[in-house]
Amino acid sequence: MKIHSPSLVELHAFLAVCRHGGFRRAAEELCVTQAAVSRAVQRLEEHLAGGRLFERLPSGVALTPRGVQLRKLTERHVLALEAAAETLGREAQPQRVRLSVIPTLGIQWLMPRLPAFNERHPEINVELRQFKHDEDFTRDDVDLWIEVKRPRRRWPDHIQTRYLLGEELVPVCTPRLSRGFRRPADLQAATLLHHTNFPDNWQRWFAKAGAPCTPRLAAGFDLTMHLIVAAKAGMGVAVVPGCLVERELLLGELVMPFDIDVSCGRGYFICSKRDTPDFAARDRFAQWLANQAGGDRG
């Protein structure tokens, strides 16, 4: 029998461009060059001999009527084949768990605990995958995500979430700086380091501490890791999730001038896709994460 269908490589390239509305992000998803995606789509157009599948626009691409028809006829079947291959592959290697985690949480909280998990579960291999700030949870190279709750944005419908930890914020600074603070209101005159994405954290803390004000913020940082390093360097006082400074507090590199925490209303969540096959290693690791976080809260 003569085979008329195009190759899966070409169909994967075509569908990735459909999902992302452009060749660059499709190439990033498929881990190939943009030129490779463009060539695959061109081969598909030539194979089908029916004209262009995309209209090139200044802002990206748009499907032609023929492209719309091809996507409708093929997408469900290609995704089903991918799911079948993923399921069978997991049966052959059921002990690999692929995790994407916010870097600061991974470095400050998860890494110190992973040796204990590896010792208890040597049969499970936890692989860390690239973290993406604009994550849309459609990647097929990740089993679990640990993500921060996004202000004013809902979790995607195809994702199930479970709160982990990190909602509580605490003030930290060097021991030397802390000597000048007698009451919470004294911090209002301090150099207040802050997270540029969450500039209201200090206002929340002062309100909880009984010293409401509109604080004068000093240097801002867009990564909590940088905020912690700046506080350790003595640049000022930072307010950060307590779970991220456990080691620094234990070693005395940082101290809490006041033992007052405040909820930021966000925190870190374990995320996974709803419609995925049962996967014992993933579920065991997710439960271990929750147990670790529960112990911290306790």
PDB file of C-alpha atoms in Angstrom:
ATOM      1  CA  MET A   1       0.000   0.000   0.000  1.00  0.00           C
ATOM      2  CA  LYS A   2       1.289   3.430  -0.881  1.00  0.00           C
ATOM      3  CA  ILE A   3       1.533   5.726   2.154  1.00  0.00           C
ATOM      4  CA  HIS A   4       0.062   9.189   1.569  1.00  0.00           C
ATOM      5  CA  SER A   5       0.399  10.661   5.064  1.00  0.00           C
ATOM      6  CA  PRO A   6       3.231  13.106   5.867  1.00  0.00           C
ATOM      7  CA  SER A   7       5.894  12.377   8.468  1.00  0.00           C
ATOM      8  CA  LEU A   8       5.279  12.924  12.163  1.00  0.00           C
ATOM      9  CA  VAL A   9       8.229  15.331  12.281  1.00  0.00           C
ATOM     10  CA  GLU A  10       6.455  17.617   9.822  1.00  0.00           C
ATOM     11  CA  LEU A  11       3.121  17.328  11.615  1.00  0.00           C
ATOM     12  CA  HIS A  12       4.718  18.072  14.994  1.00  0.00           C
ATOM     13  CA  ALA A  13       6.339  21.185  13.529  1.00  0.00           C
ATOM     14  CA  PHE A  14       3.052  22.298  11.954  1.00  0.00           C
ATOM     15  CA  LEU A  15       1.057  21.785  15.166  1.00  0.00           C
ATOM     16  CA  ALA A  16       3.669  23.537  17.303  1.00  0.00           C
ATOM     17  CA  VAL A  17       3.432  26.609  15.059  1.00  0.00           C
ATOM     18  CA  CYS A  18      -0.363  26.418  15.370  1.00  0.00           C
ATOM     19  CA  ARG A  19      -0.163  26.378  19.168  1.00  0.00           C
ATOM     20  CA  HIS A  20       2.280  29.258  19.462  1.00  0.00           C
ATOM     21  CA  GLY A  21       1.306  31.397  16.474  1.00  0.00           C
ATOM     22  CA  GLY A  22       4.900  31.655  15.290  1.00  0.00           C
ATOM     23  CA  PHE A  23       8.015  29.722  14.324  1.00  0.00           C
ATOM     24  CA  ARG A  24      10.357  30.946  17.074  1.00  0.00           C
ATOM     25  CA  ARG A  25       8.375  29.656  20.055  1.00  0.00           C
ATOM     26  CA  ALA A  26       7.511  26.477  18.155  1.00  0.00           C
ATOM     27  CA  ALA A  27      11.241  25.880  17.721  1.00  0.00           C
ATOM     28  CA  GLU A  28      11.812  26.450  21.445  1.00  0.00           C
ATOM     29  CA  GLU A  29       9.145  23.892  22.325  1.00  0.00           C
ATOM     30  CA  LEU A  30      10.580  21.298  19.940  1.00  0.00           C
ATOM     31  CA  CYS A  31      14.218  22.062  20.915  1.00  0.00           C
ATOM     32  CA  VAL A  32      15.273  22.670  17.296  1.00  0.00           C
ATOM     33  CA  THR A  33      16.194  25.720  15.261  1.00  0.00           C
ATOM     34  CA  GLN A  34      13.619  28.062  13.783  1.00  0.00           C
ATOM     35  CA  ALA A  35      14.960  27.207  10.332  1.00  0.00           C
ATOM     36  CA  ALA A  36      14.318  23.503  10.961  1.00  0.00           C
ATOM     37  CA  VAL A  37      10.679  24.205  11.831  1.00  0.00           C
ATOM     38  CA  SER A  38      10.289  26.394   8.751  1.00  0.00           C
ATOM     39  CA  ARG A  39      11.741  23.679   6.492  1.00  0.00           C
ATOM     40  CA  ALA A  40       9.482  21.022   8.014  1.00  0.00           C
ATOM     41  CA  VAL A  41       6.383  23.142   7.377  1.00  0.00           C
ATOM     42  CA  GLN A  42       7.569  23.828   3.832  1.00  0.00           C
ATOM     43  CA  ARG A  43       8.017  20.085   3.206  1.00  0.00           C
ATOM     44  CA  LEU A  44       4.518  19.490   4.556  1.00  0.00           C
ATOM     45  CA  GLU A  45       3.060  22.111   2.206  1.00  0.00           C
ATOM     46  CA  GLU A  46       4.886  20.527  -0.735  1.00  0.00           C
ATOM     47  CA  HIS A  47       3.784  17.022   0.297  1.00  0.00           C
ATOM     48  CA  LEU A  48       0.123  18.047   0.434  1.00  0.00           C
ATOM     49  CA  ALA A  49       0.443  20.031  -2.805  1.00  0.00           C
ATOM     50  CA  GLY A  50      -2.370  22.327  -1.875  1.00  0.00           C
ATOM     51  CA  GLY A  51      -0.767  25.663  -1.188  1.00  0.00           C
ATOM     52  CA  ARG A  52       0.257  27.452   1.959  1.00  0.00           C
ATOM     53  CA  LEU A  53      -0.829  26.409   5.434  1.00  0.00           C
ATOM     54  CA  PHE A  54       0.072  29.737   7.093  1.00  0.00           C
ATOM     55  CA  GLU A  55      -0.184  33.373   6.211  1.00  0.00           C
ATOM     56  CA  ARG A  56       2.922  35.276   7.380  1.00  0.00           C
ATOM     57  CA  LEU A  57       1.958  38.387   9.361  1.00  0.00           C
ATOM     58  CA  PRO A  58       4.085  41.095  11.035  1.00  0.00           C
ATOM     59  CA  SER A  59       3.001  39.763  14.444  1.00  0.00           C
ATOM     60  CA  GLY A  60       3.465  36.061  13.610  1.00  0.00           C
ATOM     61  CA  VAL A  61       1.443  33.666  11.476  1.00  0.00           C
ATOM     62  CA  ALA A  62      -2.220  32.820  10.935  1.00  0.00           C
ATOM     63  CA  LEU A  63      -3.684  29.602   9.580  1.00  0.00           C
ATOM     64  CA  THR A  64      -5.093  29.575   6.082  1.00  0.00           C
ATOM     65  CA  PRO A  65      -8.420  27.757   5.583  1.00  0.00           C
ATOM     66  CA  ARG A  66      -6.428  24.703   4.458  1.00  0.00           C
ATOM     67  CA  GLY A  67      -4.266  24.969   7.556  1.00  0.00           C
ATOM     68  CA  VAL A  68      -7.361  25.105   9.772  1.00  0.00           C
ATOM     69  CA  GLN A  69      -8.667  21.965   8.103  1.00  0.00           C
ATOM     70  CA  LEU A  70      -5.368  20.104   8.503  1.00  0.00           C
ATOM     71  CA  ARG A  71      -5.131  20.989  12.191  1.00  0.00           C
ATOM     72  CA  LYS A  72      -8.682  19.837  12.806  1.00  0.00           C
ATOM     73  CA  LEU A  73      -8.036  16.503  11.064  1.00  0.00           C
ATOM     74  CA  THR A  74      -4.651  15.696  12.639  1.00  0.00           C
ATOM     75  CA  GLU A  75      -4.117  17.349  16.033  1.00  0.00           C
ATOM     76  CA  ARG A  76      -6.112  14.937  18.181  1.00  0.00           C
ATOM     77  CA  HIS A  77      -4.497  11.894  16.575  1.00  0.00           C
ATOM     78  CA  VAL A  78      -0.934  13.226  16.803  1.00  0.00           C
ATOM     79  CA  LEU A  79      -1.425  14.089  20.479  1.00  0.00           C
ATOM     80  CA  ALA A  80      -2.851  10.611  21.088  1.00  0.00           C
ATOM     81  CA  LEU A  81       0.234   9.037  19.520  1.00  0.00           C
ATOM     82  CA  GLU A  82       2.460  11.234  21.685  1.00  0.00           C
ATOM     83  CA  ALA A  83       0.546  10.254  24.813  1.00  0.00           C
ATOM     84  CA  ALA A  84       0.818   6.568  23.910  1.00  0.00           C
ATOM     85  CA  ALA A  85       4.577   6.863  23.409  1.00  0.00           C
ATOM     86  CA  GLU A  86       4.932   8.739  26.705  1.00  0.00           C
ATOM     87  CA  THR A  87       2.904   6.121  28.589  1.00  0.00           C
ATOM     88  CA  LEU A  88       4.859   3.193  27.146  1.00  0.00           C
ATOM     89  CA  GLY A  89       8.124   5.003  27.773  1.00  0.00           C
ATOM     90  CA  ARG A  90       7.197   5.524  31.405  1.00  0.00           C
ATOM     91  CA  GLU A  91       6.413   1.825  31.764  1.00  0.00           C
ATOM     92  CA  ALA A  92       9.960   1.121  30.621  1.00  0.00           C
ATOM     93  CA  GLN A  93      11.419   3.800  32.931  1.00  0.00           C
ATOM     94  CA  PRO A  94       8.806   4.298  35.658  1.00  0.00           C
ATOM     95  CA  GLN A  95      11.152   5.849  38.227  1.00  0.00           C
ATOM     96  CA  ARG A  96      12.098   9.143  36.564  1.00  0.00           C
ATOM     97  CA  VAL A  97      10.364  12.314  37.782  1.00  0.00           C
ATOM     98  CA  ARG A  98      10.963  15.510  35.792  1.00  0.00           C
ATOM     99  CA  LEU A  99      10.592  18.690  37.811  1.00  0.00           C
ATOM    100  CA  SER A 100      10.553  22.392  36.973  1.00  0.00           C
ATOM    101  CA  VAL A 101      11.017  24.569  40.058  1.00  0.00           C
ATOM    102  CA  ILE A 102      11.490  28.290  40.673  1.00  0.00           C
ATOM    103  CA  PRO A 103      15.290  28.668  41.004  1.00  0.00           C
ATOM    104  CA  THR A 104      15.368  30.392  44.409  1.00  0.00           C
ATOM    105  CA  LEU A 105      13.093  27.773  45.984  1.00  0.00           C
ATOM    106  CA  GLY A 106      15.083  25.010  44.300  1.00  0.00           C
ATOM    107  CA  ILE A 107      18.404  26.303  45.639  1.00  0.00           C
ATOM    108  CA  GLN A 108      17.323  27.486  49.088  1.00  0.00           C
ATOM    109  CA  TRP A 109      14.694  24.915  50.088  1.00  0.00           C
ATOM    110  CA  LEU A 110      14.615  21.860  47.824  1.00  0.00           C
ATOM    111  CA  MET A 111      18.298  21.093  47.225  1.00  0.00           C
ATOM    112  CA  PRO A 112      19.186  20.745  50.924  1.00  0.00           C
ATOM    113  CA  ARG A 113      16.391  18.177  51.266  1.00  0.00           C
ATOM    114  CA  LEU A 114      16.910  16.121  48.101  1.00  0.00           C
ATOM    115  CA  PRO A 115      19.721  13.951  49.527  1.00  0.00           C
ATOM    116  CA  ALA A 116      17.314  12.692  52.183  1.00  0.00           C
ATOM    117  CA  PHE A 117      14.742  11.826  49.502  1.00  0.00           C
ATOM    118  CA  ASN A 118      17.395  10.076  47.378  1.00  0.00           C
ATOM    119  CA  GLU A 119      18.496   8.028  50.373  1.00  0.00           C
ATOM    120  CA  ARG A 120      14.944   7.018  51.193  1.00  0.00           C
ATOM    121  CA  HIS A 121      13.902   6.398  47.553  1.00  0.00           C
ATOM    122  CA  PRO A 122      17.010   5.348  45.597  1.00  0.00           C
ATOM    123  CA  GLU A 123      14.752   3.881  42.913  1.00  0.00           C
ATOM    124  CA  ILE A 124      13.428   7.329  41.933  1.00  0.00           C
ATOM    125  CA  ASN A 125      15.549   9.710  39.889  1.00  0.00           C
ATOM    126  CA  VAL A 126      14.459  13.359  40.156  1.00  0.00           C
ATOM    127  CA  GLU A 127      15.540  15.364  37.100  1.00  0.00           C
ATOM    128  CA  LEU A 128      15.432  19.170  37.208  1.00  0.00           C
ATOM    129  CA  ARG A 129      14.225  20.772  33.981  1.00  0.00           C
ATOM    130  CA  GLN A 130      14.549  24.382  32.801  1.00  0.00           C
ATOM    131  CA  PHE A 131      12.304  26.835  34.628  1.00  0.00           C
ATOM    132  CA  LYS A 132      10.347  29.241  32.414  1.00  0.00           C
ATOM    133  CA  HIS A 133       8.943  32.493  33.763  1.00  0.00           C
ATOM    134  CA  ASP A 134       6.141  32.509  31.164  1.00  0.00           C
ATOM    135  CA  GLU A 135       5.186  28.883  31.803  1.00  0.00           C
ATOM    136  CA  ASP A 136       1.910  27.811  30.182  1.00  0.00           C
ATOM    137  CA  PHE A 137       2.064  24.209  31.496  1.00  0.00           C
ATOM    138  CA  THR A 138       1.819  22.603  28.054  1.00  0.00           C
ATOM    139  CA  ARG A 139       5.333  21.162  28.026  1.00  0.00           C
ATOM    140  CA  ASP A 140       5.656  17.394  27.716  1.00  0.00           C
ATOM    141  CA  ASP A 141       9.153  17.237  29.274  1.00  0.00           C
ATOM    142  CA  VAL A 142       7.927  18.027  32.823  1.00  0.00           C
ATOM    143  CA  ASP A 143       5.889  15.881  35.228  1.00  0.00           C
ATOM    144  CA  LEU A 144       5.649  18.350  38.111  1.00  0.00           C
ATOM    145  CA  TRP A 145       6.044  22.089  38.488  1.00  0.00           C
ATOM    146  CA  ILE A 146       6.610  24.107  41.658  1.00  0.00           C
ATOM    147  CA  GLU A 147       5.284  27.545  40.779  1.00  0.00           C
ATOM    148  CA  VAL A 148       4.366  30.702  42.656  1.00  0.00           C
ATOM    149  CA  LYS A 149       0.707  31.687  42.680  1.00  0.00           C
ATOM    150  CA  ARG A 150       0.306  34.403  40.078  1.00  0.00           C
ATOM    151  CA  PRO A 151      -1.398  37.654  41.112  1.00  0.00           C
ATOM    152  CA  ARG A 152      -4.623  38.368  39.207  1.00  0.00           C
ATOM    153  CA  ARG A 153      -4.193  35.228  37.067  1.00  0.00           C
ATOM    154  CA  ARG A 154      -6.034  31.920  37.287  1.00  0.00           C
ATOM    155  CA  TRP A 155      -4.313  28.595  37.004  1.00  0.00           C
ATOM    156  CA  PRO A 156      -5.035  26.986  33.600  1.00  0.00           C
ATOM    157  CA  ASP A 157      -8.041  24.670  33.612  1.00  0.00           C
ATOM    158  CA  HIS A 158      -5.944  21.654  32.616  1.00  0.00           C
ATOM    159  CA  ILE A 159      -3.675  22.042  35.678  1.00  0.00           C
ATOM    160  CA  GLN A 160      -4.354  20.799  39.205  1.00  0.00           C
ATOM    161  CA  THR A 161      -2.559  22.556  42.055  1.00  0.00           C
ATOM    162  CA  ARG A 162      -1.776  21.958  45.710  1.00  0.00           C
ATOM    163  CA  TYR A 163      -0.418  24.591  48.073  1.00  0.00           C
ATOM    164  CA  LEU A 164       3.080  23.734  49.266  1.00  0.00           C
ATOM    165  CA  LEU A 165       4.534  26.568  51.377  1.00  0.00           C
ATOM    166  CA  GLY A 166       6.008  30.066  51.211  1.00  0.00           C
ATOM    167  CA  GLU A 167       2.986  32.230  51.973  1.00  0.00           C
ATOM    168  CA  GLU A 168       4.498  33.620  55.197  1.00  0.00           C
ATOM    169  CA  LEU A 169       6.908  36.567  54.905  1.00  0.00           C
ATOM    170  CA  VAL A 170       9.444  37.496  57.594  1.00  0.00           C
ATOM    171  CA  PRO A 171      11.896  40.409  57.949  1.00  0.00           C
ATOM    172  CA  VAL A 172      15.622  39.513  57.904  1.00  0.00           C
ATOM    173  CA  CYS A 173      18.898  41.375  58.148  1.00  0.00           C
ATOM    174  CA  THR A 174      22.434  40.907  59.442  1.00  0.00           C
ATOM    175  CA  PRO A 175      22.952  40.597  63.208  1.00  0.00           C
ATOM    176  CA  ARG A 176      24.815  43.914  63.213  1.00  0.00           C
ATOM    177  CA  LEU A 177      21.924  45.810  61.644  1.00  0.00           C
ATOM    178  CA  SER A 178      19.362  44.211  63.945  1.00  0.00           C
ATOM    179  CA  ARG A 179      20.922  45.788  67.040  1.00  0.00           C
ATOM    180  CA  GLY A 180      19.422  49.158  66.143  1.00  0.00           C
ATOM    181  CA  PHE A 181      15.812  47.967  66.113  1.00  0.00           C
ATOM    182  CA  ARG A 182      13.797  47.981  69.349  1.00  0.00           C
ATOM    183  CA  ARG A 183      10.246  47.942  68.020  1.00  0.00           C
ATOM    184  CA  PRO A 184       8.682  47.261  64.594  1.00  0.00           C
ATOM    185  CA  ALA A 185       8.197  50.964  63.854  1.00  0.00           C
ATOM    186  CA  ASP A 186      12.010  51.387  63.977  1.00  0.00           C
ATOM    187  CA  LEU A 187      12.219  49.517  60.677  1.00  0.00           C
ATOM    188  CA  GLN A 188      10.435  52.373  58.935  1.00  0.00           C
ATOM    189  CA  ALA A 189      13.691  54.352  59.027  1.00  0.00           C
ATOM    190  CA  ALA A 190      15.789  51.396  57.853  1.00  0.00           C
ATOM    191  CA  THR A 191      16.957  50.669  54.308  1.00  0.00           C
ATOM    192  CA  LEU A 192      14.047  48.522  53.105  1.00  0.00           C
ATOM    193  CA  LEU A 193      15.054  46.125  50.339  1.00  0.00           C
ATOM    194  CA  HIS A 194      12.094  44.918  48.314  1.00  0.00           C
ATOM    195  CA  HIS A 195      10.952  42.598  45.532  1.00  0.00           C
ATOM    196  CA  THR A 196      10.059  44.689  42.471  1.00  0.00           C
ATOM    197  CA  ASN A 197       7.178  42.366  41.533  1.00  0.00           C
ATOM    198  CA  PHE A 198       5.636  42.631  45.003  1.00  0.00           C
ATOM    199  CA  PRO A 199       6.282  46.158  46.293  1.00  0.00           C
ATOM    200  CA  ASP A 200       3.417  45.918  48.815  1.00  0.00           C
ATOM    201  CA  ASN A 201       5.113  43.213  50.909  1.00  0.00           C
ATOM    202  CA  TRP A 202       6.570  45.729  53.363  1.00  0.00           C
ATOM    203  CA  GLN A 203       3.259  47.553  53.729  1.00  0.00           C
ATOM    204  CA  ARG A 204       1.592  44.243  54.572  1.00  0.00           C
ATOM    205  CA  TRP A 205       4.234  43.467  57.179  1.00  0.00           C
ATOM    206  CA  PHE A 206       4.070  46.858  58.907  1.00  0.00           C
ATOM    207  CA  ALA A 207       0.273  46.596  59.107  1.00  0.00           C
ATOM    208  CA  LYS A 208       0.549  43.132  60.717  1.00  0.00           C
ATOM    209  CA  ALA A 209       3.245  44.397  63.108  1.00  0.00           C
ATOM    210  CA  GLY A 210       1.006  47.181  64.374  1.00  0.00           C
ATOM    211  CA  ALA A 211       2.936  49.989  62.696  1.00  0.00           C
ATOM    212  CA  PRO A 212       0.882  50.751  59.554  1.00  0.00           C
ATOM    213  CA  CYS A 213       2.537  53.149  57.121  1.00  0.00           C
ATOM    214  CA  THR A 214       3.474  53.737  53.517  1.00  0.00           C
ATOM    215  CA  PRO A 215       7.102  52.592  53.696  1.00  0.00           C
ATOM    216  CA  ARG A 216       9.928  54.287  51.823  1.00  0.00           C
ATOM    217  CA  LEU A 217      11.420  51.485  49.760  1.00  0.00           C
ATOM    218  CA  ALA A 218      15.102  51.342  48.895  1.00  0.00           C
ATOM    219  CA  ALA A 219      16.801  49.024  46.372  1.00  0.00           C
ATOM    220  CA  GLY A 220      14.532  46.655  44.454  1.00  0.00           C
ATOM    221  CA  PHE A 221      15.317  43.186  43.078  1.00  0.00           C
ATOM    222  CA  ASP A 222      13.344  41.006  40.680  1.00  0.00           C
ATOM    223  CA  LEU A 223      14.625  37.725  42.171  1.00  0.00           C
ATOM    224  CA  THR A 224      14.224  36.707  45.805  1.00  0.00           C
ATOM    225  CA  MET A 225      17.656  35.099  45.615  1.00  0.00           C
ATOM    226  CA  HIS A 226      19.197  38.508  44.931  1.00  0.00           C
ATOM    227  CA  LEU A 227      17.167  39.998  47.772  1.00  0.00           C
ATOM    228  CA  ILE A 228      18.581  37.419  50.192  1.00  0.00           C
ATOM    229  CA  VAL A 229      22.160  37.985  49.021  1.00  0.00           C
ATOM    230  CA  ALA A 230      21.740  41.746  49.406  1.00  0.00           C
ATOM    231  CA  ALA A 231      20.458  41.298  52.961  1.00  0.00           C
ATOM    232  CA  LYS A 232      23.417  39.030  53.795  1.00  0.00           C
ATOM    233  CA  ALA A 233      25.747  41.694  52.440  1.00  0.00           C
ATOM    234  CA  GLY A 234      24.318  44.182  54.928  1.00  0.00           C
ATOM    235  CA  MET A 235      22.640  46.383  52.327  1.00  0.00           C
ATOM    236  CA  GLY A 236      19.449  46.636  54.375  1.00  0.00           C
ATOM    237  CA  VAL A 237      16.451  44.729  55.708  1.00  0.00           C
ATOM    238  CA  ALA A 238      14.477  42.401  53.432  1.00  0.00           C
ATOM    239  CA  VAL A 239      11.081  40.776  53.857  1.00  0.00           C
ATOM    240  CA  VAL A 240      11.083  37.303  52.268  1.00  0.00           C
ATOM    241  CA  PRO A 241       9.379  33.898  52.593  1.00  0.00           C
ATOM    242  CA  GLY A 242      10.753  32.311  55.733  1.00  0.00           C
ATOM    243  CA  CYS A 243      11.276  28.959  54.014  1.00  0.00           C
ATOM    244  CA  LEU A 244      13.910  30.545  51.763  1.00  0.00           C
ATOM    245  CA  VAL A 245      16.230  31.687  54.570  1.00  0.00           C
ATOM    246  CA  GLU A 246      16.272  28.625  56.831  1.00  0.00           C
ATOM    247  CA  ARG A 247      19.974  27.981  56.316  1.00  0.00           C
ATOM    248  CA  GLU A 248      20.967  31.619  56.750  1.00  0.00           C
ATOM    249  CA  LEU A 249      18.996  31.882  60.004  1.00  0.00           C
ATOM    250  CA  LEU A 250      20.442  28.615  61.293  1.00  0.00           C
ATOM    251  CA  LEU A 251      24.019  29.731  60.592  1.00  0.00           C
ATOM    252  CA  GLY A 252      23.442  33.201  61.981  1.00  0.00           C
ATOM    253  CA  GLU A 253      24.192  34.932  58.696  1.00  0.00           C
ATOM    254  CA  LEU A 254      20.749  36.538  58.955  1.00  0.00           C
ATOM    255  CA  VAL A 255      18.448  37.159  61.895  1.00  0.00           C
ATOM    256  CA  MET A 256      14.810  38.158  62.277  1.00  0.00           C
ATOM    257  CA  PRO A 257      14.773  41.489  64.118  1.00  0.00           C
ATOM    258  CA  PHE A 258      11.143  40.738  65.034  1.00  0.00           C
ATOM    259  CA  ASP A 259       9.459  37.328  65.127  1.00  0.00           C
ATOM    260  CA  ILE A 260       6.425  38.525  63.186  1.00  0.00           C
ATOM    261  CA  ASP A 261       5.292  36.908  59.938  1.00  0.00           C
ATOM    262  CA  VAL A 262       2.585  38.024  57.556  1.00  0.00           C
ATOM    263  CA  SER A 263       0.711  36.223  54.799  1.00  0.00           C
ATOM    264  CA  CYS A 264       1.432  37.517  51.308  1.00  0.00           C
ATOM    265  CA  GLY A 265      -1.540  35.650  49.825  1.00  0.00           C
ATOM    266  CA  ARG A 266       0.651  33.831  47.311  1.00  0.00           C
ATOM    267  CA  GLY A 267       3.089  31.025  48.106  1.00  0.00           C
ATOM    268  CA  TYR A 268       4.435  28.089  46.097  1.00  0.00           C
ATOM    269  CA  PHE A 269       2.210  25.368  44.631  1.00  0.00           C
ATOM    270  CA  ILE A 270       2.798  21.851  43.288  1.00  0.00           C
ATOM    271  CA  CYS A 271       1.304  21.735  39.791  1.00  0.00           C
ATOM    272  CA  SER A 272       0.611  18.841  37.445  1.00  0.00           C
ATOM    273  CA  LYS A 273      -1.589  18.103  34.451  1.00  0.00           C
ATOM    274  CA  ARG A 274      -5.021  16.733  35.257  1.00  0.00           C
ATOM    275  CA  ASP A 275      -5.445  14.261  32.409  1.00  0.00           C
ATOM    276  CA  THR A 276      -2.249  12.214  32.711  1.00  0.00           C
ATOM    277  CA  PRO A 277      -1.848   8.499  33.413  1.00  0.00           C
ATOM    278  CA  ASP A 278      -1.174   7.319  36.954  1.00  0.00           C
ATOM    279  CA  PHE A 279       2.508   7.627  37.729  1.00  0.00           C
ATOM    280  CA  ALA A 280       3.567   6.221  41.106  1.00  0.00           C
ATOM    281  CA  ALA A 281       7.009   7.826  41.262  1.00  0.00           C
ATOM    282  CA  ARG A 282       5.614  11.282  40.507  1.00  0.00           C
ATOM    283  CA  ASP A 283       2.866  10.940  43.094  1.00  0.00           C
ATOM    284  CA  ARG A 284       5.298   9.636  45.714  1.00  0.00           C
ATOM    285  CA  PHE A 285       7.653  12.561  45.161  1.00  0.00           C
ATOM    286  CA  ALA A 286       4.774  15.076  45.260  1.00  0.00           C
ATOM    287  CA  GLN A 287       3.591  13.605  48.565  1.00  0.00           C
ATOM    288  CA  TRP A 288       7.132  13.787  49.957  1.00  0.00           C
ATOM    289  CA  LEU A 289       7.297  17.461  48.992  1.00  0.00           C
ATOM    290  CA  ALA A 290       4.004  18.099  50.769  1.00  0.00           C
ATOM    291  CA  ASN A 291       5.214  16.237  53.866  1.00  0.00           C
ATOM    292  CA  GLN A 292       8.411  18.292  53.934  1.00  0.00           C
ATOM    293  CA  ALA A 293       6.466  21.521  53.636  1.00  0.00           C
ATOM    294  CA  GLY A 294       3.999  20.395  56.297  1.00  0.00           C
ATOM    295  CA  GLY A 295       6.892  19.706  58.663  1.00  0.00           C
ATOM    296  CA  ASP A 296       8.228  23.211  58.048  1.00  0.00           C
ATOM    297  CA  ARG A 297       4.856  24.778  58.779  1.00  0.00           C
ATOM    298  CA  GLY A 298       4.529  22.667  61.907  1.00  0.00           C
TER     299      GLY A 298
END
